[in-house]
Amino acid sequence: MKLSFEQLQEYNQSVYSTHRDELGFIDNQLSKGGNDVNALVEKIKAFQIAIPSWALGAGGTRFGRFGIGGEPRDLEEKLEDIGLLKTLTQKTNSVSLHIPWDIPSDYTAIQSKAESLGISFDAMNSNTFQDYGQLESYKLGSLGNAKKSVRDQAVAHNIEVIEIGKKLGSKGLTVWLADGSNFPGQASLRNSLQWTQESLSEIYQAMPEDWKLLLEYKPYEPNFYHTIIPDWGTSSLLCKSVGDRAKVLVDLGHHLPNTNIEQIVATLMYQDMLAGFHFNDSKYGDDDLTTGSIKPYQLFLIFCELISGSEDGAQVWESISWMIDASHNTKDPLEDLMQALEMISISYTKALLVNRKKMTNCQMEGDVVGAQECLQDAFQRDVRPLVREARIQLGGAADPIGFYRKMDVRKNLIQKRGAESRSTGL
Ligand code: RM4
Ligand code: MN
Ligand code: MN
């Protein structure tokens, strides 16, 4: 479905005067505090987040899956959905593909479709956590499997993913391993780590020189006794052993409750080892809920570390990749993604507002209360008018979800694709 430019403009006009009032208010407040509001809006405009191809349909749990209707039936339709998100939010211009879920049947057609929508191909994702008809089973692991033939097959799959990505213009490979064991004694903890290291090294060698390897970690699930890469430290260790274009990917849901994720970000940036982010939120683990829906303060603190790390020169901002990695069991996936993009923008904007100079002085003088006030002053502000202004300036909808609903997009998609259409993914 294509949204008409005129309808979007008309919609924006109808909410414009309220927006002007709200923007004028915050503009005034921030300018008095010495902030360059135009520069802030430019930064918000520049910040773009990739959408994973597996997040456009309804997700499920091991108990069930409830379709939303009108889900994209193939890769072209997935791109069309991302095109819609782009038109509405102006916050995304790339897609992250999962292989074998999204192997293009016609590369030229997919490329021209993506090009016409202004979408590029972000990091590619391999899949060695499922069986999909390949010779050897991944039931007991892949890159770290005790059987060499399984490891070889998993390495070959990753190399095939690189080849597919090369044809599409991608510049990265994201590896998430389900490898581990469910019971003590099932696997050799040390050997499985070594095999994983060797396999990753082979994959790294096959990567073009302008690519990066993004290595995820996860403390549990689907294995519950041990996972081979449980934490950022192990991921970092493996990355360092394979080469300097291998870096650690932080997926927000891949931590045990109460982990200080902002500290992990700081530590990784300190070593120039942060590859990128998978945004989501959770209460218990890898819940894959909408980012910022449960712990918005944590998301803000993470952005504070990201901004300070890049402003202080620890790691270049542009070297970090951004992606949403969520699952939508009870929401319309497109609405959920719009909420996520909004929360990411809000958290980023608030973090930009922190008076870092003042906070550093407080830190140096041991002024605990003063330092916390610096953070609260930024976090408690309603920055939505700034985020909206950035979106309007780029030609997006003043209120993406409002316009999406007004245009009955989901109803239209159901009419076109059917109520029972299913998208590939989890
Ligand atoms: C995993 C992990 C990966 C994603 C899969 C679908 O938990 O987060 O990034 O590729 O889910
Ligand atoms: Mn992830
Ligand atoms: Mn995950």
GROMACS .gro file of N, CA and C and ligand atoms in nm, residues 176 216 218 221 251 253-254 278 280 286 288 325, ligand 3:
model
   37
  176TRP      N    1   2.422  -1.476   1.575
  176TRP     CA    2   2.368  -1.510   1.708
  176TRP      C    3   2.364  -1.661   1.717
  216GLU      N    4   2.662  -1.151   1.874
  216GLU     CA    5   2.570  -1.137   1.988
  216GLU      C    6   2.609  -1.230   2.102
  218LYS      N    7   2.420  -1.408   2.475
  218LYS     CA    8   2.292  -1.429   2.542
  218LYS      C    9   2.311  -1.530   2.654
  221GLU      N   10   1.871  -1.960   2.697
  221GLU     CA   11   1.767  -1.977   2.597
  221GLU      C   12   1.822  -1.974   2.454
  251ASP      N   13   2.227  -0.688   2.244
  251ASP     CA   14   2.082  -0.700   2.229
  251ASP      C   15   2.027  -0.678   2.369
  253GLY      N   16   1.767  -0.740   2.527
  253GLY     CA   17   1.699  -0.849   2.599
  253GLY      C   18   1.791  -0.962   2.641
  254HIS      N   19   1.915  -0.957   2.597
  254HIS     CA   20   2.004  -1.070   2.624
  254HIS      C   21   2.087  -1.049   2.751
  278HIS      N   22   2.068  -0.413   1.930
  278HIS     CA   23   1.935  -0.465   1.899
  278HIS      C   24   1.843  -0.411   2.007
  280ASN      N   25   1.508  -0.361   2.219
  280ASN     CA   26   1.382  -0.421   2.265
  280ASN      C   27   1.375  -0.395   2.414
  286ASP      N   28   1.473  -1.244   2.745
  286ASP     CA   29   1.463  -1.209   2.603
  286ASP      C   30   1.315  -1.196   2.564
  288ASP      N   31   1.162  -0.956   2.420
  288ASP     CA   32   1.141  -0.893   2.289
  288ASP      C   33   1.023  -0.798   2.284
  325ASP      N   34   1.504  -0.527   1.743
  325ASP     CA   35   1.488  -0.673   1.740
  325ASP      C   36   1.377  -0.708   1.839
  429MN      MN   37   1.690  -1.207   2.114
   0.00000   0.00000   0.00000
